[in-house]
CSV table of C-alpha atoms and ligand atoms in Angstrom, one decimal:
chain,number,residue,atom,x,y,z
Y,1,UNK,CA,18.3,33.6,6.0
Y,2,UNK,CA,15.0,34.2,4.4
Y,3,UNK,CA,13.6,38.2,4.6
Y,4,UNK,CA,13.7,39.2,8.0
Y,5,UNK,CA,13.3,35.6,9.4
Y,6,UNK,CA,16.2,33.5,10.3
Y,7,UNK,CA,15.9,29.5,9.6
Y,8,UNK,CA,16.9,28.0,13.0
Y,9,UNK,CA,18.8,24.9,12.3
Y,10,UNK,CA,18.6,23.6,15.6
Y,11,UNK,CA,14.7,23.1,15.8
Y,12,UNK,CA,13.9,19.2,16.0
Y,13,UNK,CA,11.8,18.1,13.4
Y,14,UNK,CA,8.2,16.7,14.4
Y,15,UNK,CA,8.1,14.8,11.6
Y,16,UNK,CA,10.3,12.2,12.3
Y,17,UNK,CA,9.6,9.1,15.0
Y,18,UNK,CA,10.9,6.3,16.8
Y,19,UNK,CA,9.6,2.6,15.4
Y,20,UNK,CA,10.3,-0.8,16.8
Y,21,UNK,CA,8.1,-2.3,14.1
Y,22,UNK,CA,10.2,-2.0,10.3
Y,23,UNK,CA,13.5,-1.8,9.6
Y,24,UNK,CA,14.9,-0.7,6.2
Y,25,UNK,CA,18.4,-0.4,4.9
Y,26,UNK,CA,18.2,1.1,1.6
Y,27,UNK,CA,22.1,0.9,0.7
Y,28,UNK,CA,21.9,-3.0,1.2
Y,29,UNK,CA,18.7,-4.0,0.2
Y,30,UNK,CA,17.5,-5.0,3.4
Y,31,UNK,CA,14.0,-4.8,4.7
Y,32,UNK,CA,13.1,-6.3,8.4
Y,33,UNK,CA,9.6,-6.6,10.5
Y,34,UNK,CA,9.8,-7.0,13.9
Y,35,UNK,CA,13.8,-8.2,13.4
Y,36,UNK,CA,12.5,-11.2,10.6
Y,37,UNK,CA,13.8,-10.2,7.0
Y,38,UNK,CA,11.3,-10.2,4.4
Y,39,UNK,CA,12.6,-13.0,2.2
Y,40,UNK,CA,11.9,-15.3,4.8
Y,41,UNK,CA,8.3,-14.5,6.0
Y,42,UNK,CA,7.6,-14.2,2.0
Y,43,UNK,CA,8.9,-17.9,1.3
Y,44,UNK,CA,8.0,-19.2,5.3
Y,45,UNK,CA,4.3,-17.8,6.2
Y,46,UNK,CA,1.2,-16.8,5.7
Y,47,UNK,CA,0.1,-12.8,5.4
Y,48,UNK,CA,-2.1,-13.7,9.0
Y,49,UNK,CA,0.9,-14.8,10.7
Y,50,UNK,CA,2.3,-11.7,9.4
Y,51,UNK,CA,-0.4,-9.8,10.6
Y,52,UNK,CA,0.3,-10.9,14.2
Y,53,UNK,CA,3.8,-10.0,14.1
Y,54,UNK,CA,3.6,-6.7,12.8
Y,55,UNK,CA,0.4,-6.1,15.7
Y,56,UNK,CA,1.9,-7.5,18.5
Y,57,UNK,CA,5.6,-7.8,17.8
Y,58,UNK,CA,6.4,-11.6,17.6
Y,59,UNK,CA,5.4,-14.7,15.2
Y,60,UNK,CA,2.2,-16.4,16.8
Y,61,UNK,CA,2.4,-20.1,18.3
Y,62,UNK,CA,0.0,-22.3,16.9
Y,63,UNK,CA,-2.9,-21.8,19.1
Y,64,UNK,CA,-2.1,-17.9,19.0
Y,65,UNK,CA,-2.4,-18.2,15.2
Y,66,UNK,CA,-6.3,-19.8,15.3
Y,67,UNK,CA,-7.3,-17.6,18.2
Y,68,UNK,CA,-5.8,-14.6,15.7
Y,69,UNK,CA,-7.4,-15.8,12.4
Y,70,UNK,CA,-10.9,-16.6,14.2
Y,71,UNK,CA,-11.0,-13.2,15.6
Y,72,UNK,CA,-10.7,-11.6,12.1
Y,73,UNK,CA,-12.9,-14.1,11.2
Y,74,UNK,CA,-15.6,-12.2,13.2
Y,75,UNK,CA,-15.4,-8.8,12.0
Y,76,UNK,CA,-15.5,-9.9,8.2
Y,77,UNK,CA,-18.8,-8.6,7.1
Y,78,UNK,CA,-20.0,-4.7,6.3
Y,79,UNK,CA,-23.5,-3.5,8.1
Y,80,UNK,CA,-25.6,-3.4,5.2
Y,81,UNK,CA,-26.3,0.0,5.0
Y,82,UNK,CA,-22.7,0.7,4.3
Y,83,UNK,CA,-23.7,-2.0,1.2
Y,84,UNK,CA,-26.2,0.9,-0.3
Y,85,UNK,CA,-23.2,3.4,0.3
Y,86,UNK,CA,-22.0,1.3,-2.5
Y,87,UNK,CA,-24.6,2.3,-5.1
Y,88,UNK,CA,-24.5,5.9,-4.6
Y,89,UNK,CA,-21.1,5.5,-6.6
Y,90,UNK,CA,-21.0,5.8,-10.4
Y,91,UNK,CA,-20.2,2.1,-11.8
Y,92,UNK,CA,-17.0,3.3,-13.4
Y,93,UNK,CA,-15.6,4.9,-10.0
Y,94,UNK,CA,-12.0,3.7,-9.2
Y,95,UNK,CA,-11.9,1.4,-6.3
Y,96,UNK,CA,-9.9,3.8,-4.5
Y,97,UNK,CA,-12.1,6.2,-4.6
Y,98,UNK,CA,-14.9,4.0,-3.3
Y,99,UNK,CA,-12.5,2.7,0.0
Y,100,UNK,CA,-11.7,6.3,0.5
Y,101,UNK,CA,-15.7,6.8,1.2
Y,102,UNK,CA,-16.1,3.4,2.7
Y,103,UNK,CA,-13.8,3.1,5.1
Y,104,UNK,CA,-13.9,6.7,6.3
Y,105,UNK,CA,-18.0,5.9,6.9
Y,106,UNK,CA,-16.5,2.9,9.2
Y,107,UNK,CA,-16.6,5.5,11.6
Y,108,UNK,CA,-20.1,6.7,11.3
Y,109,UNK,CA,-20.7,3.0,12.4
Y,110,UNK,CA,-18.1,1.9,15.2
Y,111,UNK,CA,-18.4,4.0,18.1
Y,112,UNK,CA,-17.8,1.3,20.3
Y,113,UNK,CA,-13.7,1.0,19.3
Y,114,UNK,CA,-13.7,4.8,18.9
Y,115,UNK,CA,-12.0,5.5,22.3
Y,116,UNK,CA,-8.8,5.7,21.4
Y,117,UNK,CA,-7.4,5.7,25.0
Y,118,UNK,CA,-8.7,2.4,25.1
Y,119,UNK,CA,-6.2,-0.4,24.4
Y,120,UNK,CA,-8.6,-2.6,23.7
Y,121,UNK,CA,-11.0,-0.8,21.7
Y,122,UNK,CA,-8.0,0.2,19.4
Y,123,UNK,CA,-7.6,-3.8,19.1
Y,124,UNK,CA,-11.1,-4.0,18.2
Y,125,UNK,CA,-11.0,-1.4,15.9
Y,126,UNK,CA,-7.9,-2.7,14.0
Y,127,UNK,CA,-9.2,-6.1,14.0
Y,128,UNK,CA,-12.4,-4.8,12.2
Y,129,UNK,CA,-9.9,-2.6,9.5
Y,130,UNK,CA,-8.2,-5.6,9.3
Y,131,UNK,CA,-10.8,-8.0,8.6
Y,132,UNK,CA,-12.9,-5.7,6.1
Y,133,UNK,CA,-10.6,-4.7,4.1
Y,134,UNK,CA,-10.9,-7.8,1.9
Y,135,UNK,CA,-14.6,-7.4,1.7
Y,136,UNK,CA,-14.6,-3.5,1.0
Y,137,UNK,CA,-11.8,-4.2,-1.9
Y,138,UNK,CA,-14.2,-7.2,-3.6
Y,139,UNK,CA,-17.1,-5.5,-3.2
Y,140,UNK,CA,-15.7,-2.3,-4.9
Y,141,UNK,CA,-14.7,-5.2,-7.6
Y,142,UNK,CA,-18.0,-6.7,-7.9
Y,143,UNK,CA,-19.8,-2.8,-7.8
Y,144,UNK,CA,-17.9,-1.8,-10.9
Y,145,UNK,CA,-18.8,-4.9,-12.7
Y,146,UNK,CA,-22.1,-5.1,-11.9
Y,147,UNK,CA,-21.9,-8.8,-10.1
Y,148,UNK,CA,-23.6,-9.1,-7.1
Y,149,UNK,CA,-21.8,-9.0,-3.6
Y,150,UNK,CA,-20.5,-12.2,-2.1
Y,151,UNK,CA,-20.7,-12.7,1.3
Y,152,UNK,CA,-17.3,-14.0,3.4
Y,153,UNK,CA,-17.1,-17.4,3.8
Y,154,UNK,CA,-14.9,-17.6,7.3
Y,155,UNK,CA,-14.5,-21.4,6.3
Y,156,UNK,CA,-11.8,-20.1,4.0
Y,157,UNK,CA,-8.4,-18.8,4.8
Y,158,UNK,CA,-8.2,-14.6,4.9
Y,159,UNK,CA,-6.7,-14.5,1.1
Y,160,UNK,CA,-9.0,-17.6,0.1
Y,161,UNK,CA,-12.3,-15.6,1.2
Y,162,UNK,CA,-10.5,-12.3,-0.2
Y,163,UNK,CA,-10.6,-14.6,-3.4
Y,164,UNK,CA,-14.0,-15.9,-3.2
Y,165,UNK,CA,-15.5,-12.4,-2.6
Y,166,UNK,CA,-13.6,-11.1,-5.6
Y,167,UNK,CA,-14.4,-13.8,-8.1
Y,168,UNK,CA,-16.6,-16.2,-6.9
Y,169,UNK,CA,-20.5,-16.0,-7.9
Y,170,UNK,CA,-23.8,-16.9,-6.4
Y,171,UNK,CA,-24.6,-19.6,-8.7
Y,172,UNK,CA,-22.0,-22.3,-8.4
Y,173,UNK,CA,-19.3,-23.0,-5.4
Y,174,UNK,CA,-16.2,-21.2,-6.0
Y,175,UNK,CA,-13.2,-23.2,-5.6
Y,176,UNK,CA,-9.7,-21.4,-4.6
Y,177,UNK,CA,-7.2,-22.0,-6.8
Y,178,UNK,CA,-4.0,-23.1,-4.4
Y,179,UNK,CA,-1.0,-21.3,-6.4
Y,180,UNK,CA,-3.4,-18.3,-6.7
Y,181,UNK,CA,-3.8,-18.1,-3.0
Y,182,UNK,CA,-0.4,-18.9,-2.0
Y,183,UNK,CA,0.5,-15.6,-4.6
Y,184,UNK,CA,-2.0,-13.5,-3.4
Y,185,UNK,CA,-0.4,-14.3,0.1
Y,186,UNK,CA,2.5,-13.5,-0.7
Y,187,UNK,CA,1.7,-10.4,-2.3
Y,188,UNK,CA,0.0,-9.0,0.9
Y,189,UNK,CA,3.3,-9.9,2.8
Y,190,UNK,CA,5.4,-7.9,0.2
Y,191,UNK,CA,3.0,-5.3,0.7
Y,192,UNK,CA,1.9,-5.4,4.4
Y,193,UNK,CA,4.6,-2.5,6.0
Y,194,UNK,CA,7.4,-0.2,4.9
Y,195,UNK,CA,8.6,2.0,7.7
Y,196,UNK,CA,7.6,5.8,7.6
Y,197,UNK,CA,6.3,5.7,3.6
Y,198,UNK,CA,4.0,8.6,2.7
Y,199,UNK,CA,0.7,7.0,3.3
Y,200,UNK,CA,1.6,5.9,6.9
Y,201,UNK,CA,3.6,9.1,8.1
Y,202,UNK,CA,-0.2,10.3,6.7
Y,203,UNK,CA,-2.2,7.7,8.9
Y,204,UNK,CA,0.3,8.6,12.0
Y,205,UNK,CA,0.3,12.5,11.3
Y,206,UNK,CA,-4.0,12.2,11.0
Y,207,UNK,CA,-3.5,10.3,14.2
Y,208,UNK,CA,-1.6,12.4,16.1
Y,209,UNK,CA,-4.1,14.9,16.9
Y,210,UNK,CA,-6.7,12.1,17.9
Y,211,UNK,CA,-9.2,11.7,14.8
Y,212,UNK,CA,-10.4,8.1,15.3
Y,213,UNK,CA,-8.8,4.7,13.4
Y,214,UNK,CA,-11.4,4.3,10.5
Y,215,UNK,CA,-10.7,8.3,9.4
Y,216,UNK,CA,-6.8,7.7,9.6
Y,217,UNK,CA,-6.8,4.6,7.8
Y,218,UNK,CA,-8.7,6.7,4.8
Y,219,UNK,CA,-6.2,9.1,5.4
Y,220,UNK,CA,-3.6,6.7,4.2
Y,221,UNK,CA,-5.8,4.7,1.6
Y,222,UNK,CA,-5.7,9.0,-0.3
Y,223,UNK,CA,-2.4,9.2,0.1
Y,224,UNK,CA,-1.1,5.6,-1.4
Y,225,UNK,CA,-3.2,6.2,-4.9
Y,226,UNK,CA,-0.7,8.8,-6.0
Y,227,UNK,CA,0.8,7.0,-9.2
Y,228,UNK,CA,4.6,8.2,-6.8
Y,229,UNK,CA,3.5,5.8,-4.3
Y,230,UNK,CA,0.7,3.2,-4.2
Y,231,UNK,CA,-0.8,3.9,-7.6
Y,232,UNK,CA,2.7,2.8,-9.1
Y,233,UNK,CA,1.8,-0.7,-9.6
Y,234,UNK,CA,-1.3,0.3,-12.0
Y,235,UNK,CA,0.6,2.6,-13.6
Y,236,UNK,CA,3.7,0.3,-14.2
Y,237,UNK,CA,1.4,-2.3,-15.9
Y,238,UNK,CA,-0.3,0.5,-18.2
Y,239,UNK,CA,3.2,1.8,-18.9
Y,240,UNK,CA,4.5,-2.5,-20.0
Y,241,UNK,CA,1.4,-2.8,-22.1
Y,242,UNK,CA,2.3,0.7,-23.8
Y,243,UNK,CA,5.7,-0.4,-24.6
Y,244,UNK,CA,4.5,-3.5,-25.9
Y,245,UNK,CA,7.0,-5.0,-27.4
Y,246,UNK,CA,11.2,-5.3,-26.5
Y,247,UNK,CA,11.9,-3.4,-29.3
Y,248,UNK,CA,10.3,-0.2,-28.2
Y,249,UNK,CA,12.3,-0.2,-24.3
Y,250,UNK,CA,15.3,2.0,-25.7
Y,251,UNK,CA,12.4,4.8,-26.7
Y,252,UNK,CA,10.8,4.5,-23.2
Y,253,UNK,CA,14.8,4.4,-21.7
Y,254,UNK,CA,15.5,7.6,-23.6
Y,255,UNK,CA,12.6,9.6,-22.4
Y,256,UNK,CA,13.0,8.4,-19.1
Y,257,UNK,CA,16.5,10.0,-19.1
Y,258,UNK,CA,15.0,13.2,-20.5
Y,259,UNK,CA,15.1,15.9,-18.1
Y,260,UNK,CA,12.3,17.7,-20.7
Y,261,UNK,CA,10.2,14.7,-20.5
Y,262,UNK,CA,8.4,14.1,-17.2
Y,263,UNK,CA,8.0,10.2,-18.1
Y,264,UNK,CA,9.4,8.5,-15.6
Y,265,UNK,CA,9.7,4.7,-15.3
Y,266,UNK,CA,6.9,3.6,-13.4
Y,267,UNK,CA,7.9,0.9,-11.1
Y,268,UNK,CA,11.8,2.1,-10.8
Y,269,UNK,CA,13.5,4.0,-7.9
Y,270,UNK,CA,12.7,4.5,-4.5
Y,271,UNK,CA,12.6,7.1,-1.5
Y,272,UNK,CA,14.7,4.5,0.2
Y,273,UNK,CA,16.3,1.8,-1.8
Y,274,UNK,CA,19.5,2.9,-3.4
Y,275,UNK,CA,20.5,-1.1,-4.4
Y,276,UNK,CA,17.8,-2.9,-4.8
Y,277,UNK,CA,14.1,-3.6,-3.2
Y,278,UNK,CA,14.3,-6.9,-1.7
Y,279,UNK,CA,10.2,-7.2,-2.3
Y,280,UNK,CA,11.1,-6.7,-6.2
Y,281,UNK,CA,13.4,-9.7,-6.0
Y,282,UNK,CA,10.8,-12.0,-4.4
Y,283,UNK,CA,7.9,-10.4,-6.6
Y,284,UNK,CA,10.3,-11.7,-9.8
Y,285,UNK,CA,10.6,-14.9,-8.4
Y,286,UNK,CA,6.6,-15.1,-7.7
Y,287,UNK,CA,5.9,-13.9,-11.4
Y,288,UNK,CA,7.7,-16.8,-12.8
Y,289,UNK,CA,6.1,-19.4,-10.2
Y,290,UNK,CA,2.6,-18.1,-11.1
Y,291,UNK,CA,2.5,-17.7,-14.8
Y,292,UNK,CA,4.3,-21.0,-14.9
Y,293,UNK,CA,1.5,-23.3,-12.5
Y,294,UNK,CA,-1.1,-21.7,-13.9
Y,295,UNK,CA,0.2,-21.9,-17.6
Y,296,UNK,CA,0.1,-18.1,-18.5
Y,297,UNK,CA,2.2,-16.7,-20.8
Y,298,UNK,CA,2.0,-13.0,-21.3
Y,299,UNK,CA,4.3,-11.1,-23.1
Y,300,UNK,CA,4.2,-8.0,-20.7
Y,301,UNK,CA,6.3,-10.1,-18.7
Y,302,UNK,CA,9.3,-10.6,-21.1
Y,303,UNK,CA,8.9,-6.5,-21.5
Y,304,UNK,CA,9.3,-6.4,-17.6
Y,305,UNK,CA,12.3,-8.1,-17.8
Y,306,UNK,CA,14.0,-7.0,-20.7
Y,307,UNK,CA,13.1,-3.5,-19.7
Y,308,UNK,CA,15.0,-4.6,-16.5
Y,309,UNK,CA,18.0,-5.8,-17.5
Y,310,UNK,CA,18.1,-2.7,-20.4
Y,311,UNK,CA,18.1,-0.2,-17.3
Y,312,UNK,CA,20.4,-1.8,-15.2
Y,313,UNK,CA,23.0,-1.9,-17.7
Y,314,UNK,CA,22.6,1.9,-18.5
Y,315,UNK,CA,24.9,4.1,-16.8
Y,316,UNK,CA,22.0,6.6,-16.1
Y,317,UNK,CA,19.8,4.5,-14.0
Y,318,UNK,CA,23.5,3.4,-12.5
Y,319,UNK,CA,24.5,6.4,-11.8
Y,320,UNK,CA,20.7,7.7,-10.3
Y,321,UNK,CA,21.2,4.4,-8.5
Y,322,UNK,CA,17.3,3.0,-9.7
Y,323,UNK,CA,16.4,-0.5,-9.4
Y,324,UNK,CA,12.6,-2.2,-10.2
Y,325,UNK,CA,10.9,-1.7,-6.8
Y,326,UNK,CA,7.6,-3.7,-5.0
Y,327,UNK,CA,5.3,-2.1,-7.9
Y,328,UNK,CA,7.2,-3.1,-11.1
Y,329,UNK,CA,6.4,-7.0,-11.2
Y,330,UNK,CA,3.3,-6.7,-8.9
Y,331,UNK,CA,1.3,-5.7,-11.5
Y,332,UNK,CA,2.1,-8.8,-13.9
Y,333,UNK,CA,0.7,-11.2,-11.3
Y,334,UNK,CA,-2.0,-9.7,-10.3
Y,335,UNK,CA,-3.3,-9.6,-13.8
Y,336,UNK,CA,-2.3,-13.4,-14.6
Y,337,UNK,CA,-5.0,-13.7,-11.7
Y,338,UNK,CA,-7.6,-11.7,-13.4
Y,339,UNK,CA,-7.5,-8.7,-11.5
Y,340,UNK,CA,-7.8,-5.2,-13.7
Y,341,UNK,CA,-5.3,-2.7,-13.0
Y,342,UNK,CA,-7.8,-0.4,-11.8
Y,343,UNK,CA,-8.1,-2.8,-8.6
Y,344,UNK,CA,-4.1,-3.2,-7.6
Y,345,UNK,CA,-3.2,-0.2,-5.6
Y,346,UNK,CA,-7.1,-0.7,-3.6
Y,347,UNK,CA,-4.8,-4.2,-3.5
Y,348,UNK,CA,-1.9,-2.3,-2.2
Y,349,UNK,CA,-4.2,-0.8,0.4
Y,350,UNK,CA,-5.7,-4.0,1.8
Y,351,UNK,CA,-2.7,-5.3,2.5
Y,352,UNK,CA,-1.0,-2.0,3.7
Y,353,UNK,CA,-3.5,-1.8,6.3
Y,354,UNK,CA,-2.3,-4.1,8.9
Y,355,UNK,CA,0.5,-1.6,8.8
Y,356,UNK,CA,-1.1,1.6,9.0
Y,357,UNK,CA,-2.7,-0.3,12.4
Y,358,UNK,CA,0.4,-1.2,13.7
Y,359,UNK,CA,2.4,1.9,13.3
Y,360,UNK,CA,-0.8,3.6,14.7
Y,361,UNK,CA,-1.3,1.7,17.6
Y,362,UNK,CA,2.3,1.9,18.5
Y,363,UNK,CA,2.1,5.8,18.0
Y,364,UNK,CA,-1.0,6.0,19.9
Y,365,UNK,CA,0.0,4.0,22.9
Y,366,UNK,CA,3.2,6.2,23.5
Y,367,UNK,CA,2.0,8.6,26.4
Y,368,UNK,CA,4.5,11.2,24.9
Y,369,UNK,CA,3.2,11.5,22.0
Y,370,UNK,CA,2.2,14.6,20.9
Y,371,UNK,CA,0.2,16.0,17.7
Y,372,UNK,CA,2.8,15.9,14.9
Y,373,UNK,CA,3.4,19.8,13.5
Y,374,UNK,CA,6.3,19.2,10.5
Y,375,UNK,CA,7.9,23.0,10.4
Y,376,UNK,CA,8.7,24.7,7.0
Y,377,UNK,CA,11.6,27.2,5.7
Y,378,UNK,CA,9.4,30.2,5.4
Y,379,UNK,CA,10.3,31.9,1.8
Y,380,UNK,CA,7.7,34.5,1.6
Y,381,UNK,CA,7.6,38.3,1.8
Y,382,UNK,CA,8.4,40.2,4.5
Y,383,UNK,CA,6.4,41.6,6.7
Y,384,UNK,CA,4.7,45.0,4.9
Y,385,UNK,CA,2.1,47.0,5.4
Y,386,UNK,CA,-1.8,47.1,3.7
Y,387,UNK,CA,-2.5,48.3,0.9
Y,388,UNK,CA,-6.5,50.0,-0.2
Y,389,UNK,CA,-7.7,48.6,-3.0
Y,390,UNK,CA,-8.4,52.4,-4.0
Y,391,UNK,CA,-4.3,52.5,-3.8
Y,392,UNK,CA,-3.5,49.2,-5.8
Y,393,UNK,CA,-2.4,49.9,-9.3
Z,1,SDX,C1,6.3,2.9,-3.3
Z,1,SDX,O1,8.4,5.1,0.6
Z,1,SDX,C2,8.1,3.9,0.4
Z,1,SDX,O2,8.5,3.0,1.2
Z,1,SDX,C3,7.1,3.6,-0.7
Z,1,SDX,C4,6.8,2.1,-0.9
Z,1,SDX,C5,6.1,1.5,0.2
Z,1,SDX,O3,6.1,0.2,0.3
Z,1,SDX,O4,5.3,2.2,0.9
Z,1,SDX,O5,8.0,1.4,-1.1
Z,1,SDX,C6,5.9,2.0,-2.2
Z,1,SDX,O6,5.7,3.9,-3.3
Z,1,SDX,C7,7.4,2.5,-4.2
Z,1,SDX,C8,7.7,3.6,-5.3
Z,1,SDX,C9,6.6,3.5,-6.3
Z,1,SDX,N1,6.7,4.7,-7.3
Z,1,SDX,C10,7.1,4.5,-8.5
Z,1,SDX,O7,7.6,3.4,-9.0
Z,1,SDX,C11,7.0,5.7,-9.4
Z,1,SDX,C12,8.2,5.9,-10.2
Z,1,SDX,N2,9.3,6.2,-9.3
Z,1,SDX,C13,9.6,7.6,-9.1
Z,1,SDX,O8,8.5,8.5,-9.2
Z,1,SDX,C14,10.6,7.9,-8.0
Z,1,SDX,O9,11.6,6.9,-8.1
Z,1,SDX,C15,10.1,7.9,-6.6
Z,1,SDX,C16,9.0,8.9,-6.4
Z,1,SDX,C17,9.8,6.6,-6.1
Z,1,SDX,C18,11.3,8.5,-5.8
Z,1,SDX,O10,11.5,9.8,-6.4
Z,1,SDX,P1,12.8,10.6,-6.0
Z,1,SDX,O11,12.8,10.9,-4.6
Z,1,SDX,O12,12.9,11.8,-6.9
Z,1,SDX,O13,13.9,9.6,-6.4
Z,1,SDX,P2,15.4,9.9,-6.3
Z,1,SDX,O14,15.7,11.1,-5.4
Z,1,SDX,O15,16.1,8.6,-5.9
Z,1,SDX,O16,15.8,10.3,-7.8
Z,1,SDX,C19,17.1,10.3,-8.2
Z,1,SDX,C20,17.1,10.8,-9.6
Z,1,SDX,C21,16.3,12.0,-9.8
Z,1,SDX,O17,16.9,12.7,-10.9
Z,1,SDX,P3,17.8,14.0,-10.6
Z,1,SDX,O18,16.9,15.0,-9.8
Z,1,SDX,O19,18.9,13.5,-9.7
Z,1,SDX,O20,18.3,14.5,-11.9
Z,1,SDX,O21,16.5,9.8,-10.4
Z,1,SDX,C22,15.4,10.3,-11.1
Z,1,SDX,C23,14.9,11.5,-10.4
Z,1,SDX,O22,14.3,12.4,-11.3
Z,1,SDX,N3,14.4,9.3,-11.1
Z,1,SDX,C24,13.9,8.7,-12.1
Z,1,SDX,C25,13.0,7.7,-11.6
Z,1,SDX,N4,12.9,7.8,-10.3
Z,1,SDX,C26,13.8,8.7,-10.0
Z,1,SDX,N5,14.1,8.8,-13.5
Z,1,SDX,C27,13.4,8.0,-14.3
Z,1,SDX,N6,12.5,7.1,-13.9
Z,1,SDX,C28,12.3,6.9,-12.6
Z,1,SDX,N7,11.4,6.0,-12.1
């Protein structure tokens, strides 16, 4: 009972919805797409075949998988006059901030896959999200660094040109480093789809009442760079490098724990997971695996660790049931590639998008769907009468 308005239990929610493409048990660690567990496409294959799955619901043969790649291939590079977009942007402008405005203007560009009653316009369109996010992300990269652009080379594998684009340079051939590539891969597979998180309930909720792909998808990219969600990963690093050394995680433990404090460990806990985030446990594995072949030590990583086991042995984040989650290793490896940590969650959103697309589509081509309206528990006044200014004291 609120005022004179009576909450109505029995109203069905808009806000929830039916999905055949993730499945996530938080209790038991256990995260599915499209039935195949994610420790198994992390260790088994590549983010395109992953791509395919998640798109069109099953693992691609062989000759599925080249027709797949080469279409992607074809949508790779950015008209030109969404290059000059680029320069309208202060140097210093977070890359989110520039693939918000970029991929938004996709629209302003693509009215041929705007028909969203189209089946195969929609493929067109996510094809195209699909295939420049890479080049919007290294191009935000190179903008803030003051490098010129590179263009794709679609001789390369999807995370090889992502690579090349990011650092290669015009004046000698870049060469992709295999372990990095294999990494990056994996990285975007970690990071590729997660059920009804709060950047795609925003991409499906934008979607619901028609707006066209490209405007969704910047929906979503707003939505992941809050430091709860997507931004976690940049924040997790910058919160490793402040603690600096092992001897300084019980001060970081103890504020956590601090109901006064709002520090929170960045990287730890989850809407979902309430035993562990199976993406951590491969992201671990991938930390060691990278700094090792490529011969990187960095001590942020024994901080990671230590600051992991510290936690996990506190009855606090026991009790509160917190565990790392995708964004508290991510960060370490991304850096040991030479990425700053401005550029991980515009990371986070290339490699988001192929889910965004999926769980769009599959909204989209539902016939029932209607526009999503979430209700509220109305705790206002009740209803009263005006009052003149002359008669406001
Ligand atoms: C992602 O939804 C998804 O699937 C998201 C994602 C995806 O792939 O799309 O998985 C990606 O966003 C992962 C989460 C990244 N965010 C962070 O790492 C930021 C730090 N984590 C927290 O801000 C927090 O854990 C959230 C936002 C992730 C969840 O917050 P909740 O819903 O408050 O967590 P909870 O209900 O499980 O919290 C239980 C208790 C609370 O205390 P009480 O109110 O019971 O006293 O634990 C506390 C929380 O205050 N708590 C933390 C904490 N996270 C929760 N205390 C200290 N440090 C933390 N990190």
């Amino acid at each position: 009972q609120t005022g004179m308005f009576t909450y109505d239990p029995g109203f069905t929610s808009t806000a929830s919805c039916d999905s055949a493409i993730t499945y996530i048990d938080g209790d038991e660690g256990v995260l599915l797409h499209r039935g195949y567990p994610i420790g198994q496409l992390a260790e088994k294959s590549t983010f395109m075949e992953v791509c395919h799955l998640l798109l069109n619901g099953e693992l691609p043969t062989k000759d599925e998988l080249d027709k797949f790649s080469y279409t992607i291939s074809r949508h790779t590079m950015l008209h030109e006059q969404l290059a000059t977009f680029y320069r309208g942007f202060r140097r210093d402008a977070h890359p989110m901030a520039i693939m918000c405005g970029v991929v938004g203007a996709l629209s302003a560009f693509y009215q041929d896959s705007a028909d969203i009653t189209d089946p195969q316009q929609r493929m067109i369109a996510s094809h195209r999200l699909i295939a420049k996010m890479p080049t919007i992300a290294a191009m935000a990269y190179k903008y803030s660094i003051g490098q010129p652009f590179m263009s794709p080379k679609n001789n390369l594998s999807y995370t090889g040109n992502f690579l090349q684009m990011t650092f290669g340079v015009p004046a000698e051939e870049y060469v992709v480093n295999p372990v990095v590539e294999k990494a990056m891969d994996r990285i975007f597979i970690l990071h590729a789809d997660h059920e009804q998180n709060a950047s795609t309930s925003t991409v499906r909720l934008a979607g619901s009442s028609g707006a066209n792909p490209f405007a969704c998808i910047a929906a979503g990219i707003a939505c992941l760079w809050g430091p709860a969600h997507g931004g976690a990963n940049e924040a997790a690093l910058n919160m490793l490098r402040e603690i600096g050394t092992v001897d300084r995680i019980p001060e970081y433990i103890a504020r956590a724990k601090d109901k006064n404090d709002p520090f929170r460990l960045m990287g730890f806990g989850h809407r979902v997971y309430k035993n562990y985030d199976p993406r951590a446990t491969v992201m671990q594995q991938t930390v060691r695996e990278v700094l090792g072949e490529l011969g990187v030590t960095d001590p942020v990583f024994d901080v990671a660790i230590a600051l992991e086991e510290m936690a996990l042995s506190d009855p606090y984040f026991i009790e509160k049931k917190l565990f790392p989650n995708v964004d508290f290793y991510s960060g370490v490896i991304l850096s040991a590639i030479g990425f700053p940590t401005t550029m991980f969650t515009a990371l986070f959103a290339l490699a988001r998008t192929v889910g965004w697309v999926a769980q769009w589509n599959e909204m989209i081509s539902d016939p029932e769907q209607k526009i999503g309206r979430p209700r509220q528990l109305y705790t206002g006044p009740t209803q009263r009468d005006f009052v003149p200014l002359a008669d406001r004291t």
